[in-house]
Each structure stands twice: as C-alpha cells, then as structure tokens.
Short mmCIF file of C-alpha atoms in Angstrom, two decimals:
data_model
loop_
_atom_site.label_atom_id
_atom_site.label_comp_id
_atom_site.label_asym_id
_atom_site.label_seq_id
_atom_site.Cartn_x
_atom_site.Cartn_y
_atom_site.Cartn_z
CA MET F 126 -88.60 48.39 175.13
CA SER F 127 -87.42 44.82 175.03
CA VAL F 128 -89.42 42.10 176.72
CA ILE F 129 -87.89 41.09 180.04
CA PRO F 130 -88.05 37.34 180.67
CA VAL F 131 -90.43 36.57 183.52
CA ARG F 132 -90.37 33.45 185.65
CA SER F 133 -93.75 31.85 185.03
CA LEU F 134 -96.30 30.89 187.63
CA LEU F 135 -95.79 27.16 187.05
CA ASP F 136 -92.06 27.48 187.71
CA SER F 137 -92.87 28.36 191.31
CA GLN F 138 -95.35 25.52 191.83
CA HIS F 139 -93.24 22.40 191.30
CA VAL F 140 -93.83 21.03 194.80
CA LEU F 141 -97.59 21.53 194.63
CA PHE F 142 -97.81 19.96 191.17
CA TYR F 143 -95.81 16.85 192.10
CA VAL F 144 -97.80 16.27 195.31
CA SER F 145 -101.08 16.71 193.42
CA SER F 146 -100.03 14.36 190.61
CA ILE F 147 -98.89 11.61 192.95
CA PHE F 148 -102.13 11.64 194.95
CA GLY F 149 -104.31 11.99 191.84
CA VAL F 150 -105.69 15.48 192.45
CA ILE F 151 -104.92 16.72 188.92
CA PRO F 152 -104.81 14.60 185.73
CA TYR F 153 -101.90 16.20 183.85
CA SER F 154 -98.81 14.60 182.37
CA LEU F 155 -96.06 14.35 184.96
CA TRP F 156 -93.42 13.76 182.29
CA ALA F 157 -94.33 16.89 180.30
CA PHE F 158 -94.24 19.05 183.42
CA ALA F 159 -90.86 17.68 184.49
CA LYS F 160 -89.35 18.29 181.04
CA ARG F 161 -90.97 21.54 179.86
CA THR F 162 -92.90 22.89 182.89
CA VAL F 163 -96.24 22.90 181.09
CA LEU F 164 -99.68 21.54 181.89
CA GLN F 165 -100.35 18.91 179.24
CA LEU F 166 -103.51 16.80 179.05
CA SER F 167 -102.87 13.11 179.57
CA ILE F 168 -105.08 10.03 179.22
CA LEU F 169 -102.84 8.17 181.63
CA GLY F 170 -103.28 10.98 184.15
CA ASN F 171 -107.07 10.73 183.96
CA VAL F 172 -106.92 6.95 184.40
CA TRP F 173 -104.68 7.42 187.44
CA VAL F 174 -107.18 9.86 188.98
CA VAL F 175 -110.11 7.46 188.46
CA CYS F 176 -108.22 4.47 189.88
CA SER F 177 -107.05 6.52 192.85
CA LEU F 178 -110.60 7.63 193.57
CA ILE F 179 -111.93 4.05 193.59
CA VAL F 180 -109.07 2.71 195.74
CA TYR F 181 -109.20 5.56 198.25
CA SER F 182 -112.99 5.25 198.67
CA ALA F 183 -112.85 1.47 199.22
CA LEU F 184 -109.97 1.68 201.70
CA TYR F 185 -111.69 4.52 203.57
CA HIS F 186 -114.83 2.40 204.01
CA VAL F 187 -112.78 -0.57 205.25
CA ALA F 188 -110.81 1.61 207.67
CA THR F 189 -113.95 3.26 209.05
CA THR F 190 -115.67 -0.12 209.54
CA ASN F 191 -112.60 -1.49 211.29
CA TYR F 192 -112.46 1.57 213.54
CA VAL F 193 -116.12 1.39 214.57
CA LYS F 194 -116.17 -2.45 214.75
CA ASP F 195 -119.30 -3.73 216.52
CA ASP F 196 -120.28 -0.47 218.22
CA TRP F 197 -122.78 0.65 215.55
CA GLY F 198 -125.78 -0.47 217.54
CA THR F 199 -124.79 0.99 220.90
CA GLN F 200 -126.08 4.46 220.01
CA LYS F 201 -129.43 5.80 218.97
CA THR F 202 -130.46 5.43 215.34
CA LEU F 203 -130.52 9.20 214.69
CA THR F 204 -127.08 9.70 216.19
CA ASN F 205 -125.70 6.91 214.01
CA ALA F 206 -127.29 8.42 210.89
CA ILE F 207 -125.82 11.87 211.59
CA GLY F 208 -122.41 10.39 212.37
CA ILE F 209 -122.34 8.31 209.19
CA PHE F 210 -123.36 11.36 207.12
CA ILE F 211 -120.58 13.52 208.57
CA ILE F 212 -117.93 10.78 208.34
CA TYR F 213 -118.71 9.95 204.72
CA MET F 214 -118.81 13.60 203.67
CA GLU F 215 -114.99 13.46 203.59
CA PRO F 216 -114.79 10.92 200.73
CA LEU F 217 -117.66 12.81 199.08
CA MET F 218 -115.54 15.98 199.10
CA MET F 219 -112.59 13.98 197.78
CA ALA F 220 -114.67 12.63 194.92
CA THR F 221 -115.98 16.13 194.14
CA ASP F 222 -112.45 17.55 193.97
CA MET F 223 -111.04 14.76 191.81
CA VAL F 224 -113.96 14.65 189.37
CA ALA F 225 -114.00 18.45 189.09
CA GLY F 226 -110.26 18.35 188.42
CA MET F 227 -110.84 16.11 185.42
CA ILE F 228 -113.75 18.20 184.15
CA ASN F 229 -111.95 21.54 184.50
CA GLN F 230 -108.50 20.49 183.33
CA ARG F 231 -108.71 22.56 180.13
CA GLN F 232 -109.90 25.63 182.04
CA LEU F 233 -106.93 25.39 184.40
CA VAL F 234 -104.53 25.31 181.44
CA GLN F 235 -106.30 28.33 180.00
CA CYS F 236 -105.98 30.25 183.29
CA VAL F 237 -102.26 29.53 183.57
CA ASP F 238 -101.61 30.56 179.96
CA ARG F 239 -103.55 33.81 180.33
CA ILE F 240 -101.70 34.67 183.55
CA ALA F 241 -98.39 34.05 181.72
CA ARG F 242 -99.41 36.46 178.94
CA ILE F 243 -100.44 39.04 181.54
CA ASP F 244 -97.01 38.75 183.17
CA ASN F 245 -95.28 39.39 179.85
CA HIS F 246 -97.44 42.44 179.14
CA LEU F 247 -96.76 43.87 182.58
CA ALA F 248 -93.03 43.23 182.18
CA THR F 249 -92.94 45.38 179.04
CA GLU F 250 -94.09 48.33 181.19
CA GLY F 251 -91.57 47.62 183.93
CA ILE F 252 -94.03 45.88 186.29
CA LEU F 253 -92.12 42.81 187.40
CA LEU F 254 -93.61 40.07 189.57
CA ASN F 255 -92.00 37.86 192.18
CA ASN F 256 -93.66 34.46 191.99
CA GLN F 257 -91.26 33.05 194.59
CA ARG F 258 -93.40 34.60 197.31
CA LEU F 259 -96.33 32.60 196.00
CA ARG F 260 -94.11 29.51 196.04
CA ARG F 261 -93.28 30.04 199.71
CA THR F 262 -96.96 30.46 200.52
CA THR F 263 -97.94 27.15 198.92
CA ILE F 264 -95.09 25.32 200.67
CA VAL F 265 -96.17 26.73 204.05
CA LEU F 266 -99.76 25.63 203.40
CA LEU F 267 -98.60 22.13 202.42
CA LEU F 268 -96.53 21.88 205.62
CA LEU F 269 -99.54 22.96 207.68
CA VAL F 270 -101.67 20.27 206.02
CA LEU F 271 -99.01 17.66 206.76
CA ALA F 272 -98.73 18.77 210.40
CA PHE F 273 -102.49 18.77 211.06
CA GLU F 274 -103.07 15.44 209.33
CA ALA F 275 -100.17 13.79 211.20
CA VAL F 276 -101.29 15.06 214.61
CA ILE F 277 -104.95 14.13 214.16
CA THR F 278 -104.29 10.67 212.67
CA VAL F 279 -101.47 9.58 214.98
CA TYR F 280 -103.14 10.93 218.11
CA SER F 281 -106.42 9.17 217.28
CA PHE F 282 -104.65 5.90 216.48
CA VAL F 283 -102.61 5.88 219.70
CA ALA F 284 -105.49 6.97 221.94
CA PHE F 285 -108.30 4.76 220.66
CA GLU F 286 -106.74 1.70 219.04
CA GLU F 287 -106.85 -1.19 221.50
CA GLU F 288 -104.71 -3.71 219.62
CA PHE F 289 -101.73 -2.60 217.55
CA THR F 290 -101.58 -4.95 214.59
CA VAL F 291 -100.59 -4.66 210.97
CA TYR F 292 -104.25 -4.62 209.93
CA SER F 293 -104.98 -1.79 212.36
CA LEU F 294 -102.56 0.43 210.42
CA ILE F 295 -105.27 0.76 207.79
CA TRP F 296 -106.61 3.56 209.98
CA TYR F 297 -104.03 5.88 208.39
CA ILE F 298 -105.95 5.57 205.10
CA THR F 299 -108.64 7.82 206.59
CA THR F 300 -106.31 10.78 206.31
CA ILE F 301 -106.18 10.63 202.48
CA PRO F 302 -109.63 12.15 201.68
CA THR F 303 -109.09 15.16 203.95
CA ALA F 304 -105.54 15.61 202.66
CA ILE F 305 -106.70 15.56 199.02
CA ASN F 306 -109.42 18.05 199.86
CA SER F 307 -106.82 20.32 201.48
CA VAL F 308 -104.49 20.10 198.46
CA SER F 309 -107.38 21.04 196.18
CA ARG F 310 -108.09 24.07 198.41
CA ILE F 311 -104.41 25.06 198.08
CA TRP F 312 -104.74 25.08 194.27
CA TYR F 313 -107.74 27.38 194.60
CA VAL F 314 -105.96 29.67 197.06
CA MET F 315 -102.85 29.72 194.86
CA LEU F 316 -104.77 30.82 191.75
CA VAL F 317 -106.68 33.52 193.63
CA LEU F 318 -103.46 34.74 195.25
CA ALA F 319 -101.82 34.92 191.82
CA ILE F 320 -104.64 37.19 190.61
CA ARG F 321 -104.38 39.32 193.74
CA GLN F 322 -100.61 39.62 193.34
CA ARG F 323 -101.03 41.09 189.86
CA PHE F 324 -103.66 43.56 191.07
CA ASN F 325 -101.29 44.64 193.83
CA ALA F 326 -98.38 44.95 191.37
CA MET F 327 -100.35 47.34 189.13
CA ASN F 328 -101.63 49.34 192.10
CA ALA F 329 -98.16 49.58 193.62
CA HIS F 330 -96.66 50.65 190.28
CA MET F 331 -99.12 53.54 189.88
CA ASN F 332 -98.60 54.51 193.51
CA ALA F 333 -94.82 54.50 193.02
CA ILE F 334 -95.13 56.78 189.97
CA ALA F 335 -97.32 59.16 191.96
CA HIS F 336 -94.88 59.28 194.88
CA GLY F 337 -91.96 59.83 192.49
CA LEU F 338 -93.74 62.80 190.92
CA LEU F 339 -94.54 64.19 194.35
CA HIS F 340 -90.92 63.79 195.39
CA TYR F 341 -89.80 65.74 192.33
CA LYS F 342 -92.38 68.47 192.89
CA ASP F 343 -91.23 68.85 196.49
CA GLN F 344 -87.71 69.57 195.21
CA PHE F 345 -88.89 71.77 192.34
CA VAL F 346 -87.06 75.12 192.38
CA GLY F 347 -88.64 76.74 189.34
CA GLU F 348 -91.39 79.32 189.17
CA GLN F 349 -94.67 78.21 190.68
CA ASP F 350 -97.94 78.46 188.82
CA ALA F 351 -99.62 81.68 189.80
CA ASP F 352 -103.10 80.21 189.49
CA ILE F 353 -102.73 77.54 192.14
CA ALA F 354 -99.77 78.66 194.22
CA GLU F 355 -101.79 80.01 197.12
CA ILE F 356 -105.14 78.26 196.73
CA PRO F 357 -105.74 75.19 198.97
CA LEU F 358 -107.76 72.64 197.00
CA ASP F 359 -109.19 69.23 197.79
CA TYR F 360 -109.09 66.29 195.39
CA LEU F 361 -112.27 67.00 193.39
CA GLU F 362 -111.84 70.80 193.56
CA LYS F 363 -108.30 70.46 192.26
CA GLU F 364 -109.43 68.42 189.25
CA ILE F 365 -112.21 70.86 188.34
CA PHE F 366 -109.97 73.89 188.82
CA THR F 367 -107.12 72.41 186.78
CA VAL F 368 -109.35 71.41 183.86
CA TYR F 369 -110.97 74.83 183.82
CA THR F 370 -107.65 76.71 184.06
CA GLN F 371 -105.83 74.72 181.38
CA ARG F 372 -108.71 74.94 178.94
CA ARG F 373 -108.88 78.68 179.51
CA LYS F 374 -105.17 78.96 178.72
CA GLN F 375 -105.62 76.93 175.54
CA LEU F 376 -108.44 79.16 174.39
CA ALA F 377 -106.38 82.26 175.19
CA ALA F 378 -103.40 80.94 173.23
CA THR F 379 -105.54 80.15 170.15
CA PRO F 380 -106.42 83.21 167.99
CA PRO F 381 -110.20 83.60 167.64
CA LYS F 382 -111.77 82.95 164.29
CA ASN F 383 -114.17 85.55 162.87
CA PRO F 384 -114.81 84.69 159.22
CA ILE F 385 -117.83 87.00 158.93
CA THR F 386 -116.05 90.29 159.47
CA LYS F 387 -112.80 89.31 157.83
CA VAL F 388 -112.18 90.91 154.39
CA ILE F 389 -110.46 88.61 151.92
CA ALA F 390 -108.42 90.46 149.32
CA VAL F 391 -108.63 88.95 145.84
CA LYS F 392 -105.41 89.20 143.90
CA PRO F 393 -104.63 88.02 140.38
CA TYR F 394 -102.88 84.77 139.94
CA GLN F 395 -99.11 85.10 140.13
CA PRO F 396 -97.17 82.12 138.84
CA GLY F 397 -94.29 80.86 140.94
CA LYS F 398 -95.91 81.72 144.27
CA GLN F 399 -97.67 79.18 146.46
CA PRO F 400 -100.87 80.05 148.26
CA SER F 401 -100.51 80.85 151.91
CA SER F 402 -101.36 78.04 154.32
CA SER F 403 -104.47 78.11 156.39
CA PRO F 404 -104.26 79.32 159.97
CA THR F 405 -103.26 76.63 162.45
CA LYS F 406 -103.35 76.36 166.20
CA SER F 407 -100.33 77.53 168.08
CA ILE F 408 -98.06 74.82 169.36
CA GLU F 409 -96.77 75.16 172.92
CA LEU F 410 -93.00 74.80 172.93
CA SER F 411 -91.11 73.36 175.84
CA THR F 412 -88.87 75.58 177.93
CA PRO F 413 -85.35 75.69 176.47
CA ARG F 414 -82.90 73.73 178.51
CA ASN F 415 -79.71 75.44 179.63
CA SER F 416 -76.75 73.31 178.67
CA ALA F 417 -74.67 74.82 181.45
CA ILE F 418 -76.95 73.38 184.11
CA GLN F 419 -75.74 70.16 185.61
CA PRO F 420 -78.32 67.44 184.85
CA TRP F 421 -80.25 66.42 187.91
CA THR F 422 -78.75 63.20 189.21
CA ASP F 423 -80.91 60.20 190.07
CA ALA F 424 -82.09 60.25 193.66
CA GLU F 425 -83.98 57.90 195.91
CA GLY F 426 -87.75 58.05 195.96
CA LEU F 427 -88.40 58.47 192.24
CA GLY F 428 -88.98 54.83 191.31
CA PRO F 429 -90.71 54.23 187.96
CA ALA F 430 -91.54 57.96 187.66
CA ARG F 431 -87.94 58.65 186.64
CA GLN F 432 -88.70 58.23 182.92
CA TYR F 433 -91.31 61.02 183.02
CA LEU F 434 -89.19 63.61 184.83
CA PRO F 435 -86.93 66.27 183.31
CA ALA F 436 -83.24 66.37 184.13
CA ASP F 437 -83.36 69.93 185.45
CA LEU F 438 -85.09 70.77 188.74
CA ARG F 439 -86.10 74.14 187.33
CA LEU F 440 -88.22 72.56 184.60
CA ARG F 441 -91.86 71.87 185.30
CA VAL F 442 -93.14 68.31 184.85
CA LYS F 443 -95.18 67.86 181.68
CA ILE F 444 -96.60 64.36 181.37
CA GLU F 445 -99.15 65.06 178.61
CA GLN F 446 -99.76 61.82 176.65
CA ARG F 447 -96.81 59.78 177.86
CA LEU F 448 -98.86 57.94 180.51
CA ASP F 449 -101.68 56.98 178.15
CA ASN F 450 -100.26 53.65 177.00
CA LYS F 451 -99.44 52.56 180.54
CA LEU F 452 -102.88 53.45 181.90
CA ILE F 453 -104.63 51.74 178.98
CA LEU F 454 -102.53 48.60 179.51
CA ILE F 455 -103.39 48.58 183.21
CA CYS F 456 -107.09 48.90 182.38
CA ARG F 457 -106.91 46.03 179.88
CA THR F 458 -104.92 43.88 182.30
CA HIS F 459 -107.46 44.58 185.01
CA ASP F 460 -110.21 43.33 182.71
CA GLU F 461 -108.17 40.24 181.81
CA LEU F 462 -107.52 39.43 185.47
CA CYS F 463 -111.23 39.77 186.26
CA GLU F 464 -112.03 37.30 183.47
CA VAL F 465 -109.44 34.84 184.82
CA GLY F 466 -110.96 35.23 188.27
CA LYS F 467 -114.40 34.39 186.90
CA ILE F 468 -113.01 31.21 185.31
CA VAL F 469 -111.39 30.21 188.60
CA ASN F 470 -114.66 30.86 190.42
CA ARG F 471 -116.59 28.63 188.00
CA MET F 472 -113.99 25.88 188.37
CA TYR F 473 -114.14 25.71 192.17
CA SER F 474 -117.63 26.97 193.10
CA VAL F 475 -119.09 23.48 193.66
CA GLN F 476 -116.08 22.35 195.71
CA MET F 477 -116.31 25.45 197.89
CA LEU F 478 -120.03 24.89 198.46
CA VAL F 479 -119.42 21.30 199.63
CA ALA F 480 -116.44 22.37 201.74
CA MET F 481 -118.42 25.10 203.51
CA ALA F 482 -121.30 22.70 204.20
CA HIS F 483 -118.93 20.10 205.63
CA GLY F 484 -117.12 22.69 207.73
CA PHE F 485 -120.36 23.99 209.23
CA VAL F 486 -121.74 20.54 210.10
CA ALA F 487 -118.43 19.07 211.32
CA ILE F 488 -117.51 22.01 213.57
CA THR F 489 -121.00 22.19 215.08
CA ALA F 490 -121.06 18.44 215.81
CA GLU F 491 -117.52 18.48 217.28
CA PHE F 492 -118.34 21.37 219.60
CA TYR F 493 -121.57 19.68 220.75
CA PHE F 494 -119.93 16.35 221.55
CA LEU F 495 -117.08 18.19 223.23
CA TYR F 496 -119.72 19.68 225.52
CA CYS F 497 -121.11 16.20 226.11
CA SER F 498 -117.62 15.02 227.03
CA PHE F 499 -117.18 17.86 229.53
CA THR F 500 -120.51 17.01 231.20
CA GLU F 501 -119.53 13.30 231.40
CA GLN F 502 -122.22 12.17 228.99
CA GLU F 503 -121.85 9.30 226.57
CA VAL F 504 -120.12 10.27 223.29
CA PRO F 505 -120.88 8.27 220.10
CA ILE F 506 -118.14 6.04 218.77
CA LEU F 507 -117.94 8.07 215.57
CA PHE F 508 -117.04 11.20 217.56
CA ARG F 509 -114.66 9.77 220.11
CA SER F 510 -112.15 12.48 219.21
CA ALA F 511 -114.31 14.84 221.31
CA GLU F 512 -113.31 12.90 224.43
CA LEU F 513 -109.79 14.37 224.14
CA PHE F 514 -109.78 18.15 224.35
CA LEU F 515 -106.51 18.75 222.46
CA LEU F 516 -107.51 16.37 219.67
CA ALA F 517 -110.93 18.01 219.33
CA LEU F 518 -109.37 21.48 219.32
CA THR F 519 -106.89 20.45 216.61
CA TYR F 520 -109.67 18.99 214.44
CA ILE F 521 -111.82 22.11 214.83
CA SER F 522 -108.88 24.40 214.00
CA TYR F 523 -107.96 22.35 210.92
CA THR F 524 -111.52 22.32 209.59
CA ALA F 525 -111.98 26.01 210.31
CA LEU F 526 -108.75 26.99 208.54
CA LYS F 527 -109.84 25.20 205.37
CA CYS F 528 -112.85 27.53 205.32
CA ILE F 529 -111.27 30.73 206.63
CA VAL F 530 -108.18 30.87 204.38
CA PRO F 531 -110.06 30.69 201.02
CA ILE F 532 -112.66 33.18 202.24
CA PHE F 533 -110.02 35.64 203.42
CA VAL F 534 -107.99 35.38 200.20
CA CYS F 535 -111.08 35.88 198.01
CA TRP F 536 -112.15 38.90 200.06
CA LYS F 537 -108.72 40.53 199.87
CA THR F 538 -108.50 39.90 196.11
CA LYS F 539 -111.88 41.51 195.54
CA THR F 540 -110.86 44.50 197.67
CA ASP F 541 -107.55 44.94 195.82
CA SER F 542 -109.31 44.84 192.46
CA HIS F 543 -111.40 47.83 193.55
CA ARG F 544 -108.25 49.74 194.56
CA THR F 545 -107.06 49.99 190.95
CA GLY F 546 -109.47 52.81 190.14
CA ILE F 547 -108.55 54.62 193.35
CA GLU F 548 -104.83 54.45 192.59
CA MET F 549 -105.45 55.60 189.02
CA HIS F 550 -107.36 58.67 190.20
CA TYR F 551 -104.67 59.37 192.80
CA LEU F 552 -102.03 59.34 190.05
CA ALA F 553 -104.12 61.71 187.91
CA ASN F 554 -104.44 64.05 190.88
CA VAL F 555 -100.65 64.08 191.31
CA VAL F 556 -100.03 64.65 187.58
CA ASP F 557 -102.68 67.39 187.64
CA GLU F 558 -103.08 67.83 183.89
CA CYS F 559 -106.27 68.18 181.92
CA HIS F 560 -105.44 65.40 179.46
CA CYS F 561 -104.60 62.93 182.24
CA TYR F 562 -107.87 63.71 184.01
CA GLU F 563 -109.83 63.02 180.83
CA VAL F 564 -108.07 59.70 180.19
CA VAL F 565 -108.45 58.52 183.78
CA ASN F 566 -112.12 59.48 183.94
CA HIS F 567 -112.74 57.53 180.75
CA LEU F 568 -110.83 54.45 181.96
CA SER F 569 -112.46 54.53 185.39
CA LEU F 570 -115.85 54.01 183.75
CA LYS F 571 -114.47 50.84 182.19
CA LEU F 572 -113.03 49.70 185.53
CA LEU F 573 -116.48 49.98 187.08
CA ASN F 574 -117.70 47.32 184.64
CA HIS F 575 -114.84 44.94 185.56
CA HIS F 576 -116.71 43.26 188.39
CA LEU F 577 -114.86 40.48 190.24
CA ASN F 578 -116.67 38.31 192.78
CA PHE F 579 -116.13 34.84 194.24
CA SER F 580 -119.13 32.76 195.33
CA ALA F 581 -120.19 29.21 196.10
CA CYS F 582 -122.47 28.42 193.15
CA GLY F 583 -124.17 31.77 193.71
CA PHE F 584 -125.63 30.75 197.10
CA PHE F 585 -123.33 33.12 199.04
CA ASP F 586 -120.27 35.25 198.39
CA LEU F 587 -116.88 34.22 199.72
CA ASP F 588 -116.14 37.27 201.84
CA MET F 589 -116.00 38.22 205.50
CA THR F 590 -119.78 38.62 205.76
CA THR F 591 -120.14 34.91 204.95
CA LEU F 592 -117.58 34.04 207.61
CA TYR F 593 -119.56 36.09 210.11
CA ALA F 594 -122.81 34.38 209.08
CA ILE F 595 -121.29 30.88 209.40
CA THR F 596 -119.88 31.71 212.84
CA GLY F 597 -123.26 32.99 213.98
CA ALA F 598 -125.04 29.91 212.59
CA ILE F 599 -122.63 27.54 214.39
CA THR F 600 -123.19 29.40 217.67
CA SER F 601 -126.98 29.38 217.26
CA TYR F 602 -127.22 25.68 216.43
CA LEU F 603 -124.84 24.81 219.23
CA ILE F 604 -127.04 26.64 221.75
CA ILE F 605 -130.14 24.87 220.38
CA LEU F 606 -128.48 21.45 220.65
CA ILE F 607 -127.38 22.15 224.23
CA GLN F 608 -130.92 23.24 225.14
CA PHE F 609 -132.35 20.04 223.67
CA ASN F 610 -129.75 18.05 225.59
CA LEU F 611 -130.64 19.76 228.86
CA ALA F 612 -134.34 19.18 228.24
CA ALA F 613 -133.69 15.48 227.57
CA ILE F 614 -131.66 15.17 230.77
CA GLN F 615 -134.37 16.91 232.76
CA LYS F 616 -137.06 14.66 231.29
CA SER F 617 -135.00 11.57 232.01
CA SER F 618 -134.51 12.68 235.62
CA SER F 619 -138.22 13.32 236.10
CA ASN F 620 -139.08 9.91 234.64
CA SER F 621 -136.65 8.18 236.98
CA THR F 622 -138.10 10.11 239.95
CA VAL F 623 -141.65 9.08 239.03
CA ALA F 624 -140.55 5.49 238.62
CA SER F 625 -138.87 5.48 242.03
CA ASN F 626 -141.97 7.03 243.62
CA ASP F 627 -144.18 4.36 242.05
CA THR F 628 -141.88 1.65 243.36
CA THR F 629 -141.97 3.09 246.88
CA THR F 630 -145.78 3.36 246.86
CA THR F 631 -146.16 -0.26 245.72
CA ALA F 632 -143.78 -1.46 248.40
CA VAL F 633 -145.70 0.40 251.12
CA SER F 634 -149.00 -1.03 249.89
CA VAL F 635 -147.58 -4.53 249.93
CA ILE F 636 -146.27 -4.05 253.45
CA GLU F 637 -149.57 -2.65 254.63
CA THR F 638 -151.42 -5.59 253.07
CA VAL F 639 -149.06 -8.06 254.67
CA VAL F 640 -149.35 -6.35 258.04
CA THR F 641 -153.14 -6.19 257.81
CA THR F 642 -153.40 -9.86 256.84
CA ALA F 643 -151.08 -10.87 259.61
CA PHE F 644 -152.99 -8.78 262.10
CA ALA F 645 -156.32 -10.29 260.97
CA ASP F 646 -154.92 -13.81 261.30
CA LEU F 647 -153.65 -12.97 264.73
CA VAL F 648 -157.07 -11.67 265.76
CA LYS F 649 -158.77 -14.84 264.48
CA LEU F 650 -156.38 -17.03 266.41
CA SER F 651 -156.96 -15.02 269.55
CA ILE F 652 -160.74 -15.39 269.22
CA LEU F 653 -160.44 -19.14 268.69
CA ASP F 654 -158.28 -19.44 271.77
CA LEU F 655 -160.82 -17.54 273.82
CA ILE F 656 -163.68 -19.78 272.56
CA ILE F 657 -161.78 -22.91 273.32
#
C-alpha cells in the first residue's frame, strides 16, 4: 500500500507559532518555519526570548508601581506582603515559561518529529487524521485569551485610573505576563490534544472494523455454525468456548500419530523412485466460490472492514492472520504515543506546578476580597478589582480556565489511552477466531505496560481528582479567612465598646468631683455668712 501524504501537525499551527515567536514564548527560527514549516533552532530566537523577558519584567514593575502609587503604606504590612507575592507571581510564571521554552526546545522538536512519523505509519494502514480540528481548537483558545485579557485590562484601566495620560497607558503592559503564560498553556494543551487525537483515531478504526464485521454477519445468509448457533454466550464465555471448539476441530482434522504400533515395511532400494514424503498436517481449504453468484456490492456500514470481507454473502468470514500486522502496528503506535506523552509531561511539569499554585492563591484571595467588598470593608489597593463584581468574576473565570482546561485534557487523554485495549478485545470478540484471541491477549499484556500519566513534578496528577481537591481547598481556606475576618471585626467592636465605656465612666467621675467641690465651696460660703 502506498503512503498517503498526511498534513503535518505544524501545518495546522501557523497562527500559534507566529504569536508565540513574536512575543518570545518559543526560541525557534521564524524564517525557517515560514519557508519550510519546520522547527529549527536559532541563536537569534534565543536572544529575542532573553531580551523580551528582561524588557517585560522591567515594564511590569514600572506599571505596577505606577498603578499603586503612594498607597503602599495605607494597608497592613501582612496584607501588602501577600498582595506583592500574588502580583509578582505573574512575571514569575512568565519567566518560568520562557526559560523552560529555551531549555526544552530540542525536546519539542523531537515530539513533533515523532508525531509526524506516527501519522505516516497510521496512514499506511488507512488511519487518516484531521489536524484542522486541532487548528480550530488552538484558534478558539487564542481568541478566548485575547477576549479575557482585553476585558480585564481595559475595564481596570477605565475604572481605576484617575488621570488619563500617555504615561498611564503603561498599565497595558501588565497584561503581557498573563498572556504569555496563557499561550504557553495552549502549547501544552495542543500537544496533549494531538496525542489524544491519535489514540482516538486508533480506537475508532478498530471500532469501525468491528462494526463492519457485525454488519456483514447480520446479513450473512450461509449456514450457521452448529456449535454456537443456539448457545447464548457472554464476552469471556464466548472467547473460552471459541478457543476450545476451534482447537478441538484442528485436532480432529489432524490424523493421530502412533509410531509405536505402526509397522514399517522395509523394501529393497529401487532406482528411479523417490522416497515418499513424511506425513503433513491437513490444510483447510476455503469454500469454492460460485462464479455465477453476483459479487456482493459495497454497502454502507462496512467501513475499513471491507478489505477483510468476502464478496459473497454466503461465505463465512475468515480473518485468520490478516489483522496481525494492523494490531501490532496499533500496539507499537500506542507505546510510541505514551513515550511522547511522557516527554511532554517532563517539558511542562514545572510550569503546571507554578500555574496551579498561582491559580489556587489568586482565586482564594479574589474571593476573599470580593467578600470584603460586599460587606463594605476596606479592600487593599492591590486587589481593587474585587470592588467591581463583574471584573472580579471575569478574573476568577480566566484564572480558573487556565487550570481546568489542561487538567481536563490530560484526564481525557489518559482515559482514551486505556480504551485501546478495550477496543482491541472488542474487535477480537467480533472476529471470534482462536488465532485473533491469542494475538490480542498477547498484545494486551504489552498495552498494560504502556502507562501514560500527566503530573505536576510528581506532586499530584493532572486529573479530575486534583480539580476536586483544589476546589475543596479553596472553599476551606475561604471559610477560614472569613471566620478570621469575623473574629477581627468582633474584637474591634468589643474594644471600641470598652473604650466608650471607659470614657463615660471618666466623664461621670469628673462631673461628680466638680459637683462635690462646688457643693463643698457652697457649704463653706454659707457657714461664713452665718458666722458673719
């Protein structure tokens, strides 16, 4: 079978590559990609990433200082420290993404090349991939990043900037670190989605073959097998029964060997005659095909199973060894995809750890100061976005999506990788031949060793259990912060009540002293008047 040309993964990621190169997320040659659509290492690209990192960090500090102005000392020292830590985690994430991009640039080239080879191998077996769907996904994610960044930055600038000057426009620089972090997350999501797409393509191909065989068997008009025609069997029972029945037939078709009782006649040598050949196993011949029968025309529902089906509906399907190469290729491709997934996990594990930490702290702080805004308490200058409900909700949604989308994609990819063995066993059950069962059972043991998992430096797995744990932690810490806030308010109220009571008691004592002194003076004057 000739190799069908496949549109590569990079061909569908032009927009993402150009945006990443302009902002300095990846250090590859822009000229080589534009001419040949390849990822080529470039010294100029690395210099551009380093210069961009320095410039972005300096401008972010200037913009943050200009935004806060002289309000640093109006809040408590602890509140300022927490606010500064959360605010400067954004350039820290940007630096982590850009430095990791330079360190892992060779690994990314390796991943793309291995995915391209996998696509070519799958194409030889008729498993074609549509990378345009992945292209649409990345474009939608980029548009979402642009929309969130524009709303948050413009809304904050219009709502909180007192004087609109040219220098005040430096506030828009603060959107660059979060945007770069989001673009880096899109690269991670794109690579994981590419791996998941190939798992799904293999699973869907095996499922299509199984359904095609079932469709043919439903229309089969030949003689049914007497052994299994009226016996209802489940999946495992069917496999055991089929293996036992077919092996019994093979033993029955093979003449038994009994060399002990067999008498060998010794004859003199006769020239010109060749010795008789040794006994061989009988070969099962296929049913002769009637040339008068009209070949069965192609019908809907067969899919890729068409090449394994006979042309006559009266002929029973005999797959035998024709599926071996396809199943072995799928098993090898599964192993290759798991290895690519491990490389991607090592490339982005540190970035995901920092991103999850920032998401947890930022969302918890935003929710807490949103509560303070609702209760008409003072909100620190660094969290003034909590004073506007829509702005705070947009910021929380944006931060949460940057954590939820990678976790969901990693979880679905891991789940789809486990489905390959299930689909392979389902296909063997539909084929229902002893040889196919043996091959699938052997390959399924290899699939069990192809373990794919995504984690954040091994601290936690990127799956739905982690999302549940983070949500529970945010809720718990938010309740604790609110309880501390209520206790502080209650203590402040009690202190003010005690102070007012002390003031009242002092005033009464002063009045009583004044009255007593005045009364004593009046008594003295009265006595003097009486004496005089």
